[in-house]
């Protein structure tokens, strides 16, 4: 839900130009996802599409959970509405997302990221800190983690085990 392949040819852009995708103050498509466009989840019809399609897929395909790619680009209200909708279908439904602090168009208070996880009960956030602590950074092929001999990474692993509450 966070971005599309080609915003200019996407049906949402053709139906209501300038509505479903965020733009910066210069009118350019916002690039918080790194691919040149962001779905404007905070807008009512974009939110409605996300919530209703997620509900449909959960029910129709009898899914047990969703993983939201780049969830930090979405807004908290949309993610909470998704949580509420799928809970009505299955209270044990799992939602996890990449809650990285992304983009600049939403305010810090609106972002569905790790910093605001406490505002999204029932939504888990992927922990890249424990991943990198265990195996090394995904952005540096030469980096190692605790499991491959980097003893200094033990703190990242310990923090991840206790859910970053340390």
C-alpha atoms as a printed R data frame, in Angstrom:
    type eleno elety resid chain resno       x       y       z
1   ATOM     1    CA   UNK     A     1   0.000   0.000   0.000
2   ATOM     2    CA   UNK     A     2   2.874   2.417   0.485
3   ATOM     3    CA   UNK     A     3   3.745   3.184  -3.131
4   ATOM     4    CA   UNK     A     4   3.036   2.042  -6.691
5   ATOM     5    CA   UNK     A     5   5.221   1.130  -9.637
6   ATOM     6    CA   UNK     A     6   4.247   4.024 -11.903
7   ATOM     7    CA   UNK     A     7   2.104   6.730 -10.359
8   ATOM     8    CA   UNK     A     8   1.358   8.465 -13.662
9   ATOM     9    CA   UNK     A     9  -0.284   5.375 -15.133
10  ATOM    10    CA   UNK     A    10  -1.960   4.201 -11.926
11  ATOM    11    CA   UNK     A    11  -5.758   4.125 -11.984
12  ATOM    12    CA   UNK     A    12  -6.025   6.238  -8.815
13  ATOM    13    CA   UNK     A    13  -4.015   9.028 -10.401
14  ATOM    14    CA   UNK     A    14  -6.140   8.838 -13.529
15  ATOM    15    CA   UNK     A    15  -9.438   8.863 -11.605
16  ATOM    16    CA   UNK     A    16  -8.585  11.705  -9.193
17  ATOM    17    CA   UNK     A    17  -5.278  13.342 -10.166
18  ATOM    18    CA   UNK     A    18  -3.308  14.611  -7.199
19  ATOM    19    CA   UNK     A    19  -5.446  12.996  -4.504
20  ATOM    20    CA   UNK     A    20  -4.190   9.483  -3.727
21  ATOM    21    CA   UNK     A    21  -0.466  10.296  -3.779
22  ATOM    22    CA   UNK     A    22   1.379  12.741  -1.539
23  ATOM    23    CA   UNK     A    23   3.239  15.664  -2.990
24  ATOM    24    CA   UNK     A    24   5.788  17.974  -1.432
25  ATOM    25    CA   UNK     A    25   5.333  21.729  -1.170
26  ATOM    26    CA   UNK     A    26   6.744  22.124  -4.680
27  ATOM    27    CA   UNK     A    27   4.102  19.804  -6.140
28  ATOM    28    CA   UNK     A    28   6.509  16.915  -6.756
29  ATOM    29    CA   UNK     A    29   5.541  13.412  -5.735
30  ATOM    30    CA   UNK     A    30   6.852  12.782  -2.230
31  ATOM    31    CA   UNK     A    31   9.725  10.307  -2.089
32  ATOM    32    CA   UNK     A    32   9.754   8.981   1.469
33  ATOM    33    CA   UNK     A    33   9.633   5.421   0.134
34  ATOM    34    CA   UNK     A    34  12.685   5.950  -2.069
35  ATOM    35    CA   UNK     A    35  10.741   5.077  -5.216
36  ATOM    36    CA   UNK     A    36   9.257   8.437  -6.082
37  ATOM    37    CA   UNK     A    37   5.756   8.278  -4.687
38  ATOM    38    CA   UNK     A    38   3.834   7.697  -1.480
39  ATOM    39    CA   UNK     A    39   0.214   6.678  -1.130
40  ATOM    40    CA   UNK     A    40  -1.565   9.365   0.927
41  ATOM    41    CA   UNK     A    41  -3.040   6.997   3.517
42  ATOM    42    CA   UNK     A    42  -4.247   9.913   5.653
43  ATOM    43    CA   UNK     A    43  -6.755  11.001   3.012
44  ATOM    44    CA   UNK     A    44 -10.227   9.574   3.567
45  ATOM    45    CA   UNK     A    45 -10.700   7.677   0.292
46  ATOM    46    CA   UNK     A    46  -7.138   6.306   0.314
47  ATOM    47    CA   UNK     A    47  -7.695   5.166   3.901
48  ATOM    48    CA   UNK     A    48 -11.051   3.625   2.953
49  ATOM    49    CA   UNK     A    49  -9.409   1.689   0.120
50  ATOM    50    CA   UNK     A    50  -6.656   0.360   2.401
51  ATOM    51    CA   UNK     A    51  -9.017  -0.653   5.229
52  ATOM    52    CA   UNK     A    52 -11.684  -2.213   3.013
53  ATOM    53    CA   UNK     A    53  -9.289  -4.093   0.742
54  ATOM    54    CA   UNK     A    54  -7.321  -5.419   3.718
55  ATOM    55    CA   UNK     A    55 -10.598  -6.578   5.279
56  ATOM    56    CA   UNK     A    56 -11.687  -8.206   2.042
57  ATOM    57    CA   UNK     A    57  -8.407 -10.087   1.622
58  ATOM    58    CA   UNK     A    58  -8.392 -11.204   5.254
59  ATOM    59    CA   UNK     A    59 -11.911 -12.588   5.000
60  ATOM    60    CA   UNK     A    60 -11.976 -13.862   1.405
61  ATOM    61    CA   UNK     A    61  -8.615 -15.629   1.555
62  ATOM    62    CA   UNK     A    62  -8.847 -16.586   5.243
63  ATOM    63    CA   UNK     A    63  -5.510 -14.973   5.970
64  ATOM    64    CA   UNK     A    64  -3.928 -14.998   9.409
65  ATOM    65    CA   UNK     A    65  -1.942 -11.803   9.123
66  ATOM    66    CA   UNK     A    66  -0.394  -9.016   7.102
67  ATOM    67    CA   UNK     A    67   3.117  -7.673   6.838
68  ATOM    68    CA   UNK     A    68   3.083  -3.996   5.865
69  ATOM    69    CA   UNK     A    69   6.102  -3.087   3.792
70  ATOM    70    CA   UNK     A    70   7.443   0.367   4.730
71  ATOM    71    CA   UNK     A    71   4.574   0.853   7.184
72  ATOM    72    CA   UNK     A    72   6.233   3.968   8.595
73  ATOM    73    CA   UNK     A    73   5.073   5.901   5.536
74  ATOM    74    CA   UNK     A    74   1.444   5.365   6.559
75  ATOM    75    CA   UNK     A    75  -0.442   7.265   9.208
76  ATOM    76    CA   UNK     A    76  -1.399   5.915  12.626
77  ATOM    77    CA   UNK     A    77  -5.158   6.317  12.143
78  ATOM    78    CA   UNK     A    78  -5.179   4.199   8.983
79  ATOM    79    CA   UNK     A    79  -3.185   1.424  10.618
80  ATOM    80    CA   UNK     A    80  -5.465   1.451  13.685
81  ATOM    81    CA   UNK     A    81  -8.521   1.241  11.430
82  ATOM    82    CA   UNK     A    82  -6.979  -1.753   9.623
83  ATOM    83    CA   UNK     A    83  -6.332  -3.371  13.023
84  ATOM    84    CA   UNK     A    84  -9.940  -2.783  14.135
85  ATOM    85    CA   UNK     A    85 -11.387  -4.097  10.868
86  ATOM    86    CA   UNK     A    86  -9.416  -7.341  10.786
87  ATOM    87    CA   UNK     A    87 -10.006  -7.912  14.493
88  ATOM    88    CA   UNK     A    88 -13.736  -8.119  13.714
89  ATOM    89    CA   UNK     A    89 -12.900 -10.918  11.262
90  ATOM    90    CA   UNK     A    90 -10.347 -12.697  13.446
91  ATOM    91    CA   UNK     A    91  -9.183 -11.368  16.835
92  ATOM    92    CA   UNK     A    92  -5.923 -13.325  16.497
93  ATOM    93    CA   UNK     A    93  -5.012 -11.706  13.162
94  ATOM    94    CA   UNK     A    94  -1.354 -10.655  13.114
95  ATOM    95    CA   UNK     A    95  -0.205  -7.291  11.777
96  ATOM    96    CA   UNK     A    96   3.491  -6.499  11.588
97  ATOM    97    CA   UNK     A    97   5.151  -3.737   9.639
98  ATOM    98    CA   UNK     A    98   8.395  -2.023   8.877
99  ATOM    99    CA   UNK     A    99   7.875   0.907  11.200
100 ATOM   100    CA   UNK     A   100  10.799   2.968  10.056
101 ATOM   101    CA   UNK     A   101  10.668   6.749  10.346
102 ATOM   102    CA   UNK     A   102  10.138   7.623   6.707
103 ATOM   103    CA   UNK     A   103   9.097  10.589   4.653
104 ATOM   104    CA   UNK     A   104   8.696  14.234   5.492
105 ATOM   105    CA   UNK     A   105   5.141  15.047   4.474
106 ATOM   106    CA   UNK     A   106   3.353  13.611   7.512
107 ATOM   107    CA   UNK     A   107   4.022  15.157  10.902
108 ATOM   108    CA   UNK     A   108   6.046  13.120  13.384
109 ATOM   109    CA   UNK     A   109   2.846  12.563  15.380
110 ATOM   110    CA   UNK     A   110   0.998  11.059  12.395
111 ATOM   111    CA   UNK     A   111   3.551   8.462  11.291
112 ATOM   112    CA   UNK     A   112   2.915   4.754  11.860
113 ATOM   113    CA   UNK     A   113   6.508   4.154  12.868
114 ATOM   114    CA   UNK     A   114   8.419   2.560  15.746
115 ATOM   115    CA   UNK     A   115   8.552   5.847  17.635
116 ATOM   116    CA   UNK     A   116   4.750   5.852  17.743
117 ATOM   117    CA   UNK     A   117   4.252   2.116  18.266
118 ATOM   118    CA   UNK     A   118   2.591   2.756  21.634
119 ATOM   119    CA   UNK     A   119  -0.280   4.435  19.757
120 ATOM   120    CA   UNK     A   120  -0.964   1.303  17.678
121 ATOM   121    CA   UNK     A   121  -1.984  -1.498  20.047
122 ATOM   122    CA   UNK     A   122  -2.073  -4.862  18.342
123 ATOM   123    CA   UNK     A   123   0.351  -3.832  15.593
124 ATOM   124    CA   UNK     A   124   3.896  -5.154  15.775
125 ATOM   125    CA   UNK     A   125   6.942  -3.471  14.304
126 ATOM   126    CA   UNK     A   126   9.749  -5.302  12.554
127 ATOM   127    CA   UNK     A   127  12.927  -4.936  14.582
128 ATOM   128    CA   UNK     A   128  15.853  -4.204  12.300
129 ATOM   129    CA   UNK     A   129  18.071  -3.554  15.340
130 ATOM   130    CA   UNK     A   130  18.033  -7.182  16.484
131 ATOM   131    CA   UNK     A   131  18.361  -8.384  12.877
132 ATOM   132    CA   UNK     A   132  21.462  -6.279  12.314
133 ATOM   133    CA   UNK     A   133  22.782  -7.166  15.769
134 ATOM   134    CA   UNK     A   134  22.517 -10.875  15.003
135 ATOM   135    CA   UNK     A   135  23.764 -10.995  11.408
136 ATOM   136    CA   UNK     A   136  25.227  -7.588  10.610
137 ATOM   137    CA   UNK     A   137  23.898  -4.693   8.600
138 ATOM   138    CA   UNK     A   138  21.947  -5.478   5.441
139 ATOM   139    CA   UNK     A   139  23.479  -2.327   3.951
140 ATOM   140    CA   UNK     A   140  27.094  -3.396   4.486
141 ATOM   141    CA   UNK     A   141  28.147  -6.794   3.139
142 ATOM   142    CA   UNK     A   142  31.317  -6.756   5.265
143 ATOM   143    CA   UNK     A   143  29.539  -6.146   8.560
144 ATOM   144    CA   UNK     A   144  29.092  -9.106  10.851
145 ATOM   145    CA   UNK     A   145  26.766  -9.593  13.765
146 ATOM   146    CA   UNK     A   146  26.890 -11.273  17.131
147 ATOM   147    CA   UNK     A   147  26.104 -14.700  15.607
148 ATOM   148    CA   UNK     A   148  29.152 -14.399  13.343
149 ATOM   149    CA   UNK     A   149  31.664 -13.122  15.882
150 ATOM   150    CA   UNK     A   150  30.992  -9.410  16.433
151 ATOM   151    CA   UNK     A   151  30.829  -9.511  20.233
152 ATOM   152    CA   UNK     A   152  30.168  -5.765  20.458
153 ATOM   153    CA   UNK     A   153  26.737  -6.359  18.900
154 ATOM   154    CA   UNK     A   154  25.500  -8.236  21.967
155 ATOM   155    CA   UNK     A   155  23.719  -5.134  23.307
156 ATOM   156    CA   UNK     A   156  21.594  -4.824  20.147
157 ATOM   157    CA   UNK     A   157  20.630  -8.475  20.468
158 ATOM   158    CA   UNK     A   158  19.787  -8.176  24.178
159 ATOM   159    CA   UNK     A   159  17.682  -5.045  23.578
160 ATOM   160    CA   UNK     A   160  15.809  -6.844  20.815
161 ATOM   161    CA   UNK     A   161  15.099  -9.862  22.984
162 ATOM   162    CA   UNK     A   162  13.397  -7.695  25.613
163 ATOM   163    CA   UNK     A   163  11.478  -5.718  23.000
164 ATOM   164    CA   UNK     A   164  13.641  -2.585  23.074
165 ATOM   165    CA   UNK     A   165  12.400  -1.721  26.569
166 ATOM   166    CA   UNK     A   166  15.940  -1.515  27.987
